Amino acid sequence: MKKLYVSNKDESVRMFKSDFLEMFTKVHWSVPLIIYIPVIAYFIYQSVLFPEVTLANGIGLFFVGLFTWTVTEYFMHRYVFHFTPHGKFMEWVHFTFHGVHHDYPNDSNRLVMPPAMSVPLAFGFYFLFKTFLGVQLVAPFFVGLVFGYVCYDMMHYALHHANFSGKYWNELKAHHLKHHFKDPESGFGVSSKLWDIALRSDFKHNKKSTSKVSKAIEREQVQA
């Protein structure tokens, strides 16, 4: 994927001529919380109801679901959002899915996943894993998976629009900003650097890249 960065401001570009379609491309950061916190609560309730779900395997399946999300996040970002488009139509698809975020990375209305994408994916993942785990054990697993997704969306928004004081959060923010400002073919993890490190897609740290990202963070803090 070519370096597409254009704007460091909270601005964007119109994607559709139709006002109806354009509406679905802009999402307030709170929307995933409104949609998925009730989903998490429902499946926690289901987990408690099923006798097959004990405290031990319920907690275990929750963390398996959370771990599965980290894998999903990394591979979707690396291989789905950053696929190489061929032809005008696929270039448009690529731009619609993720290219626009690299052109306008601080657009506050396009930092969390639109429900038009996340809801079908949630249904797909639920029925996929229910096939393997069954209706009882998939409940705590799905809690972990959806919780991981919600954390990812909130963290993605925060990495672009929040100022952090802790070392861990500033390092994670620098990691993500390097993906935008320095090398979009590295640093695919958003909520964690785990898979970038494990699969060697992290950045080669040097003074030039560190300085560039530090300046980007300083610009965001001044604008905040």
PDB file of C-alpha atoms in Angstrom:
ATOM      1  CA  MET A   1       0.000   0.000   0.000  1.00  0.00           C
ATOM      2  CA  LYS A   2       1.417   3.374  -0.980  1.00  0.00           C
ATOM      3  CA  LYS A   3       1.822   6.121   1.586  1.00  0.00           C
ATOM      4  CA  LEU A   4      -1.486   7.958   1.268  1.00  0.00           C
ATOM      5  CA  TYR A   5      -1.272  10.466   4.097  1.00  0.00           C
ATOM      6  CA  VAL A   6      -2.718  13.827   3.126  1.00  0.00           C
ATOM      7  CA  SER A   7      -4.252  15.618   6.092  1.00  0.00           C
ATOM      8  CA  ASN A   8      -3.436  15.863   9.781  1.00  0.00           C
ATOM      9  CA  LYS A   9      -6.657  17.753  10.538  1.00  0.00           C
ATOM     10  CA  ASP A  10     -10.036  16.471  11.667  1.00  0.00           C
ATOM     11  CA  GLU A  11     -11.442  16.582   8.149  1.00  0.00           C
ATOM     12  CA  SER A  12     -12.352  14.182   5.375  1.00  0.00           C
ATOM     13  CA  VAL A  13     -13.675  13.851   1.860  1.00  0.00           C
ATOM     14  CA  ARG A  14     -17.094  12.947   0.521  1.00  0.00           C
ATOM     15  CA  MET A  15     -17.198   9.304  -0.589  1.00  0.00           C
ATOM     16  CA  PHE A  16     -20.649   8.989  -2.193  1.00  0.00           C
ATOM     17  CA  LYS A  17     -22.850  11.358  -4.176  1.00  0.00           C
ATOM     18  CA  SER A  18     -25.883   9.887  -2.420  1.00  0.00           C
ATOM     19  CA  ASP A  19     -26.570  11.497   0.974  1.00  0.00           C
ATOM     20  CA  PHE A  20     -28.118   8.207   2.106  1.00  0.00           C
ATOM     21  CA  LEU A  21     -24.984   6.180   1.352  1.00  0.00           C
ATOM     22  CA  GLU A  22     -22.696   8.899   2.675  1.00  0.00           C
ATOM     23  CA  MET A  23     -24.507   8.754   6.006  1.00  0.00           C
ATOM     24  CA  PHE A  24     -23.315   5.174   6.563  1.00  0.00           C
ATOM     25  CA  THR A  25     -19.649   6.117   6.137  1.00  0.00           C
ATOM     26  CA  LYS A  26     -19.580   8.408   9.181  1.00  0.00           C
ATOM     27  CA  VAL A  27     -19.826   6.970  12.678  1.00  0.00           C
ATOM     28  CA  HIS A  28     -19.529   8.659  16.082  1.00  0.00           C
ATOM     29  CA  TRP A  29     -17.047   6.898  18.358  1.00  0.00           C
ATOM     30  CA  SER A  30     -19.805   6.000  20.846  1.00  0.00           C
ATOM     31  CA  VAL A  31     -21.817   3.912  18.357  1.00  0.00           C
ATOM     32  CA  PRO A  32     -19.889   0.628  18.921  1.00  0.00           C
ATOM     33  CA  LEU A  33     -20.476   1.029  22.670  1.00  0.00           C
ATOM     34  CA  ILE A  34     -24.206   1.566  22.158  1.00  0.00           C
ATOM     35  CA  ILE A  35     -24.509  -1.467  19.884  1.00  0.00           C
ATOM     36  CA  TYR A  36     -22.139  -3.978  21.463  1.00  0.00           C
ATOM     37  CA  ILE A  37     -22.281  -3.415  25.220  1.00  0.00           C
ATOM     38  CA  PRO A  38     -25.839  -4.882  25.214  1.00  0.00           C
ATOM     39  CA  VAL A  39     -24.528  -7.764  23.071  1.00  0.00           C
ATOM     40  CA  ILE A  40     -21.773  -8.437  25.615  1.00  0.00           C
ATOM     41  CA  ALA A  41     -24.291  -8.261  28.473  1.00  0.00           C
ATOM     42  CA  TYR A  42     -26.645 -10.673  26.687  1.00  0.00           C
ATOM     43  CA  PHE A  43     -23.973 -13.307  26.116  1.00  0.00           C
ATOM     44  CA  ILE A  44     -22.704 -12.968  29.691  1.00  0.00           C
ATOM     45  CA  TYR A  45     -26.279 -13.672  30.769  1.00  0.00           C
ATOM     46  CA  GLN A  46     -26.428 -16.670  28.419  1.00  0.00           C
ATOM     47  CA  SER A  47     -23.125 -17.952  29.812  1.00  0.00           C
ATOM     48  CA  VAL A  48     -24.508 -17.877  33.347  1.00  0.00           C
ATOM     49  CA  LEU A  49     -27.683 -19.693  32.286  1.00  0.00           C
ATOM     50  CA  PHE A  50     -25.958 -22.621  30.560  1.00  0.00           C
ATOM     51  CA  PRO A  51     -24.917 -25.354  33.034  1.00  0.00           C
ATOM     52  CA  GLU A  52     -22.230 -26.464  30.575  1.00  0.00           C
ATOM     53  CA  VAL A  53     -20.421 -23.170  31.204  1.00  0.00           C
ATOM     54  CA  THR A  54     -18.563 -23.407  34.497  1.00  0.00           C
ATOM     55  CA  LEU A  55     -16.652 -20.511  36.018  1.00  0.00           C
ATOM     56  CA  ALA A  56     -13.340 -22.034  34.920  1.00  0.00           C
ATOM     57  CA  ASN A  57     -14.178 -22.799  31.300  1.00  0.00           C
ATOM     58  CA  GLY A  58     -16.216 -19.584  31.012  1.00  0.00           C
ATOM     59  CA  ILE A  59     -13.203 -17.468  31.965  1.00  0.00           C
ATOM     60  CA  GLY A  60     -10.961 -19.609  29.776  1.00  0.00           C
ATOM     61  CA  LEU A  61     -13.229 -19.241  26.734  1.00  0.00           C
ATOM     62  CA  PHE A  62     -13.476 -15.501  27.325  1.00  0.00           C
ATOM     63  CA  PHE A  63      -9.706 -15.177  27.049  1.00  0.00           C
ATOM     64  CA  VAL A  64      -9.624 -17.492  24.033  1.00  0.00           C
ATOM     65  CA  GLY A  65     -12.162 -15.180  22.385  1.00  0.00           C
ATOM     66  CA  LEU A  66     -10.103 -12.131  23.318  1.00  0.00           C
ATOM     67  CA  PHE A  67      -6.966 -13.766  21.932  1.00  0.00           C
ATOM     68  CA  THR A  68      -8.851 -14.679  18.758  1.00  0.00           C
ATOM     69  CA  TRP A  69      -9.775 -11.034  18.313  1.00  0.00           C
ATOM     70  CA  THR A  70      -6.099  -9.974  18.444  1.00  0.00           C
ATOM     71  CA  VAL A  71      -5.370 -12.432  15.624  1.00  0.00           C
ATOM     72  CA  THR A  72      -8.426 -11.259  13.660  1.00  0.00           C
ATOM     73  CA  GLU A  73      -7.543  -7.588  14.096  1.00  0.00           C
ATOM     74  CA  TYR A  74      -3.993  -8.097  12.839  1.00  0.00           C
ATOM     75  CA  PHE A  75      -4.777 -10.272   9.835  1.00  0.00           C
ATOM     76  CA  MET A  76      -7.779  -8.206   8.736  1.00  0.00           C
ATOM     77  CA  HIS A  77      -5.750  -5.024   8.897  1.00  0.00           C
ATOM     78  CA  ARG A  78      -2.732  -6.494   7.148  1.00  0.00           C
ATOM     79  CA  TYR A  79      -4.332  -8.641   4.447  1.00  0.00           C
ATOM     80  CA  VAL A  80      -7.879  -7.303   3.979  1.00  0.00           C
ATOM     81  CA  PHE A  81      -7.557  -3.555   4.576  1.00  0.00           C
ATOM     82  CA  HIS A  82      -4.130  -3.406   2.946  1.00  0.00           C
ATOM     83  CA  PHE A  83      -4.730  -5.635  -0.045  1.00  0.00           C
ATOM     84  CA  THR A  84      -3.171  -4.544  -3.354  1.00  0.00           C
ATOM     85  CA  PRO A  85      -5.958  -3.317  -5.670  1.00  0.00           C
ATOM     86  CA  HIS A  86      -5.914  -4.029  -9.394  1.00  0.00           C
ATOM     87  CA  GLY A  87      -8.154  -1.959 -11.654  1.00  0.00           C
ATOM     88  CA  LYS A  88     -10.244   1.136 -11.052  1.00  0.00           C
ATOM     89  CA  PHE A  89     -13.103  -0.648  -9.285  1.00  0.00           C
ATOM     90  CA  MET A  90     -10.821  -2.426  -6.800  1.00  0.00           C
ATOM     91  CA  GLU A  91      -8.946   0.815  -6.195  1.00  0.00           C
ATOM     92  CA  TRP A  92     -12.296   2.380  -5.264  1.00  0.00           C
ATOM     93  CA  VAL A  93     -13.108  -0.569  -2.978  1.00  0.00           C
ATOM     94  CA  HIS A  94      -9.705  -0.265  -1.340  1.00  0.00           C
ATOM     95  CA  PHE A  95     -10.116   3.478  -0.813  1.00  0.00           C
ATOM     96  CA  THR A  96     -13.625   3.016   0.617  1.00  0.00           C
ATOM     97  CA  PHE A  97     -12.526   0.289   3.033  1.00  0.00           C
ATOM     98  CA  HIS A  98      -9.291   1.771   4.340  1.00  0.00           C
ATOM     99  CA  GLY A  99      -7.501   4.111   1.942  1.00  0.00           C
ATOM    100  CA  VAL A 100      -9.605   7.067   3.046  1.00  0.00           C
ATOM    101  CA  HIS A 101      -8.366   6.539   6.610  1.00  0.00           C
ATOM    102  CA  HIS A 102      -4.772   6.836   5.437  1.00  0.00           C
ATOM    103  CA  ASP A 103      -5.571   9.982   3.478  1.00  0.00           C
ATOM    104  CA  TYR A 104      -7.471  11.531   6.409  1.00  0.00           C
ATOM    105  CA  PRO A 105      -6.239   9.644   9.500  1.00  0.00           C
ATOM    106  CA  ASN A 106      -7.672  12.097  12.031  1.00  0.00           C
ATOM    107  CA  ASP A 107     -11.197  12.265  10.659  1.00  0.00           C
ATOM    108  CA  SER A 108     -13.108  11.707  13.911  1.00  0.00           C
ATOM    109  CA  ASN A 109     -16.157  10.364  12.072  1.00  0.00           C
ATOM    110  CA  ARG A 110     -14.263   7.577  10.314  1.00  0.00           C
ATOM    111  CA  LEU A 111     -12.159   6.037  13.070  1.00  0.00           C
ATOM    112  CA  VAL A 112     -14.481   3.292  14.294  1.00  0.00           C
ATOM    113  CA  MET A 113     -15.910   0.537  12.130  1.00  0.00           C
ATOM    114  CA  PRO A 114     -19.311   1.375  10.586  1.00  0.00           C
ATOM    115  CA  PRO A 115     -22.137  -0.898  11.806  1.00  0.00           C
ATOM    116  CA  ALA A 116     -22.852  -1.751   8.159  1.00  0.00           C
ATOM    117  CA  MET A 117     -19.547  -3.628   8.267  1.00  0.00           C
ATOM    118  CA  SER A 118     -19.199  -4.688  11.893  1.00  0.00           C
ATOM    119  CA  VAL A 119     -22.702  -6.164  12.362  1.00  0.00           C
ATOM    120  CA  PRO A 120     -22.500  -8.631   9.415  1.00  0.00           C
ATOM    121  CA  LEU A 121     -18.984  -9.591  10.570  1.00  0.00           C
ATOM    122  CA  ALA A 122     -20.262 -10.180  14.109  1.00  0.00           C
ATOM    123  CA  PHE A 123     -23.031 -12.467  12.848  1.00  0.00           C
ATOM    124  CA  GLY A 124     -20.561 -14.294  10.615  1.00  0.00           C
ATOM    125  CA  PHE A 125     -18.077 -14.889  13.427  1.00  0.00           C
ATOM    126  CA  TYR A 126     -20.824 -15.980  15.824  1.00  0.00           C
ATOM    127  CA  PHE A 127     -22.240 -18.643  13.494  1.00  0.00           C
ATOM    128  CA  LEU A 128     -18.759 -19.752  12.442  1.00  0.00           C
ATOM    129  CA  PHE A 129     -17.572 -20.417  15.992  1.00  0.00           C
ATOM    130  CA  LYS A 130     -20.951 -21.800  17.098  1.00  0.00           C
ATOM    131  CA  THR A 131     -20.357 -24.561  14.542  1.00  0.00           C
ATOM    132  CA  PHE A 132     -17.223 -25.631  16.425  1.00  0.00           C
ATOM    133  CA  LEU A 133     -18.104 -24.779  20.030  1.00  0.00           C
ATOM    134  CA  GLY A 134     -21.864 -25.268  20.181  1.00  0.00           C
ATOM    135  CA  VAL A 135     -24.491 -22.826  21.331  1.00  0.00           C
ATOM    136  CA  GLN A 136     -23.474 -23.093  25.011  1.00  0.00           C
ATOM    137  CA  LEU A 137     -19.691 -22.676  24.863  1.00  0.00           C
ATOM    138  CA  VAL A 138     -19.760 -20.061  22.121  1.00  0.00           C
ATOM    139  CA  ALA A 139     -21.418 -17.594  24.523  1.00  0.00           C
ATOM    140  CA  PRO A 140     -18.389 -16.810  26.769  1.00  0.00           C
ATOM    141  CA  PHE A 141     -16.085 -17.072  23.747  1.00  0.00           C
ATOM    142  CA  PHE A 142     -18.162 -14.478  21.910  1.00  0.00           C
ATOM    143  CA  VAL A 143     -18.078 -12.180  24.943  1.00  0.00           C
ATOM    144  CA  GLY A 144     -14.275 -12.144  24.703  1.00  0.00           C
ATOM    145  CA  LEU A 145     -14.295 -11.666  20.931  1.00  0.00           C
ATOM    146  CA  VAL A 146     -16.747  -8.736  21.002  1.00  0.00           C
ATOM    147  CA  PHE A 147     -15.050  -7.185  24.034  1.00  0.00           C
ATOM    148  CA  GLY A 148     -11.769  -7.274  22.120  1.00  0.00           C
ATOM    149  CA  TYR A 149     -13.396  -5.602  19.119  1.00  0.00           C
ATOM    150  CA  VAL A 150     -14.915  -2.818  21.228  1.00  0.00           C
ATOM    151  CA  CYS A 151     -11.548  -2.199  22.920  1.00  0.00           C
ATOM    152  CA  TYR A 152      -9.930  -2.047  19.484  1.00  0.00           C
ATOM    153  CA  ASP A 153     -12.378   0.563  18.193  1.00  0.00           C
ATOM    154  CA  MET A 154     -12.098   2.723  21.315  1.00  0.00           C
ATOM    155  CA  MET A 155      -8.315   2.477  21.337  1.00  0.00           C
ATOM    156  CA  HIS A 156      -8.101   3.316  17.641  1.00  0.00           C
ATOM    157  CA  TYR A 157     -10.082   6.491  18.226  1.00  0.00           C
ATOM    158  CA  ALA A 158      -7.998   7.372  21.274  1.00  0.00           C
ATOM    159  CA  LEU A 159      -4.685   6.815  19.479  1.00  0.00           C
ATOM    160  CA  HIS A 160      -5.683   9.529  17.015  1.00  0.00           C
ATOM    161  CA  HIS A 161      -7.455  11.958  19.347  1.00  0.00           C
ATOM    162  CA  ALA A 162      -6.290  11.462  22.936  1.00  0.00           C
ATOM    163  CA  ASN A 163      -3.161  12.552  24.788  1.00  0.00           C
ATOM    164  CA  PHE A 164      -1.569   9.917  27.007  1.00  0.00           C
ATOM    165  CA  SER A 165       0.730  10.196  29.995  1.00  0.00           C
ATOM    166  CA  GLY A 166       1.712   6.549  30.452  1.00  0.00           C
ATOM    167  CA  LYS A 167       4.744   5.036  28.713  1.00  0.00           C
ATOM    168  CA  TYR A 168       2.837   2.017  27.356  1.00  0.00           C
ATOM    169  CA  TRP A 169       0.078   4.126  25.758  1.00  0.00           C
ATOM    170  CA  ASN A 170       2.525   6.609  24.256  1.00  0.00           C
ATOM    171  CA  GLU A 171       4.542   3.746  22.758  1.00  0.00           C
ATOM    172  CA  LEU A 172       1.373   2.236  21.312  1.00  0.00           C
ATOM    173  CA  LYS A 173       0.388   5.633  19.891  1.00  0.00           C
ATOM    174  CA  ALA A 174       3.837   6.072  18.362  1.00  0.00           C
ATOM    175  CA  HIS A 175       3.569   2.576  16.880  1.00  0.00           C
ATOM    176  CA  HIS A 176       0.282   3.416  15.184  1.00  0.00           C
ATOM    177  CA  LEU A 177       1.403   6.842  13.985  1.00  0.00           C
ATOM    178  CA  LYS A 178       4.460   5.245  12.376  1.00  0.00           C
ATOM    179  CA  HIS A 179       2.044   3.096  10.414  1.00  0.00           C
ATOM    180  CA  HIS A 180       0.409   6.279   9.105  1.00  0.00           C
ATOM    181  CA  PHE A 181       3.338   8.673   8.790  1.00  0.00           C
ATOM    182  CA  LYS A 182       6.313   6.448   8.035  1.00  0.00           C
ATOM    183  CA  ASP A 183       5.546   2.965   6.729  1.00  0.00           C
ATOM    184  CA  PRO A 184       1.986   1.741   6.050  1.00  0.00           C
ATOM    185  CA  GLU A 185       3.370  -1.713   5.253  1.00  0.00           C
ATOM    186  CA  SER A 186       4.421  -2.240   8.884  1.00  0.00           C
ATOM    187  CA  GLY A 187       2.780  -1.856  12.274  1.00  0.00           C
ATOM    188  CA  PHE A 188      -0.601  -3.454  11.625  1.00  0.00           C
ATOM    189  CA  GLY A 189      -1.482  -4.049  15.265  1.00  0.00           C
ATOM    190  CA  VAL A 190      -3.668  -1.303  16.738  1.00  0.00           C
ATOM    191  CA  SER A 191      -4.697  -2.482  20.204  1.00  0.00           C
ATOM    192  CA  SER A 192      -1.451  -4.433  20.635  1.00  0.00           C
ATOM    193  CA  LYS A 193       2.009  -4.783  19.072  1.00  0.00           C
ATOM    194  CA  LEU A 194       2.015  -8.524  19.830  1.00  0.00           C
ATOM    195  CA  TRP A 195       1.559  -9.913  16.328  1.00  0.00           C
ATOM    196  CA  ASP A 196       3.764  -7.290  14.688  1.00  0.00           C
ATOM    197  CA  ILE A 197       6.583  -8.443  16.942  1.00  0.00           C
ATOM    198  CA  ALA A 198       5.800 -12.153  16.554  1.00  0.00           C
ATOM    199  CA  LEU A 199       5.467 -11.993  12.760  1.00  0.00           C
ATOM    200  CA  ARG A 200       8.263  -9.433  12.212  1.00  0.00           C
ATOM    201  CA  SER A 201       6.081  -6.705  10.760  1.00  0.00           C
ATOM    202  CA  ASP A 202       7.165  -4.163  13.355  1.00  0.00           C
ATOM    203  CA  PHE A 203       9.330  -1.127  12.530  1.00  0.00           C
ATOM    204  CA  LYS A 204      13.074  -0.842  12.445  1.00  0.00           C
ATOM    205  CA  HIS A 205      13.541   1.905  15.019  1.00  0.00           C
ATOM    206  CA  ASN A 206      15.886   4.709  14.052  1.00  0.00           C
ATOM    207  CA  LYS A 207      16.380   8.347  14.980  1.00  0.00           C
ATOM    208  CA  LYS A 208      14.733   9.609  11.787  1.00  0.00           C
ATOM    209  CA  SER A 209      11.461   7.705  12.226  1.00  0.00           C
ATOM    210  CA  THR A 210      11.324   8.364  15.964  1.00  0.00           C
ATOM    211  CA  SER A 211      11.811  12.093  15.410  1.00  0.00           C
ATOM    212  CA  LYS A 212       9.170  12.206  12.683  1.00  0.00           C
ATOM    213  CA  VAL A 213       6.554  10.461  14.795  1.00  0.00           C
ATOM    214  CA  SER A 214       7.414  12.527  17.874  1.00  0.00           C
ATOM    215  CA  LYS A 215       6.769  15.693  15.860  1.00  0.00           C
ATOM    216  CA  ALA A 216       3.441  14.248  14.668  1.00  0.00           C
ATOM    217  CA  ILE A 217       2.404  13.581  18.260  1.00  0.00           C
ATOM    218  CA  GLU A 218       3.416  17.099  19.243  1.00  0.00           C
ATOM    219  CA  ARG A 219       1.294  18.562  16.420  1.00  0.00           C
ATOM    220  CA  GLU A 220      -1.733  16.543  17.595  1.00  0.00           C
ATOM    221  CA  GLN A 221      -1.250  17.705  21.184  1.00  0.00           C
ATOM    222  CA  VAL A 222      -1.112  21.350  20.086  1.00  0.00           C
ATOM    223  CA  GLN A 223      -4.314  20.907  18.045  1.00  0.00           C
ATOM    224  CA  ALA A 224      -6.148  19.054  20.863  1.00  0.00           C
TER     225      ALA A 224
END
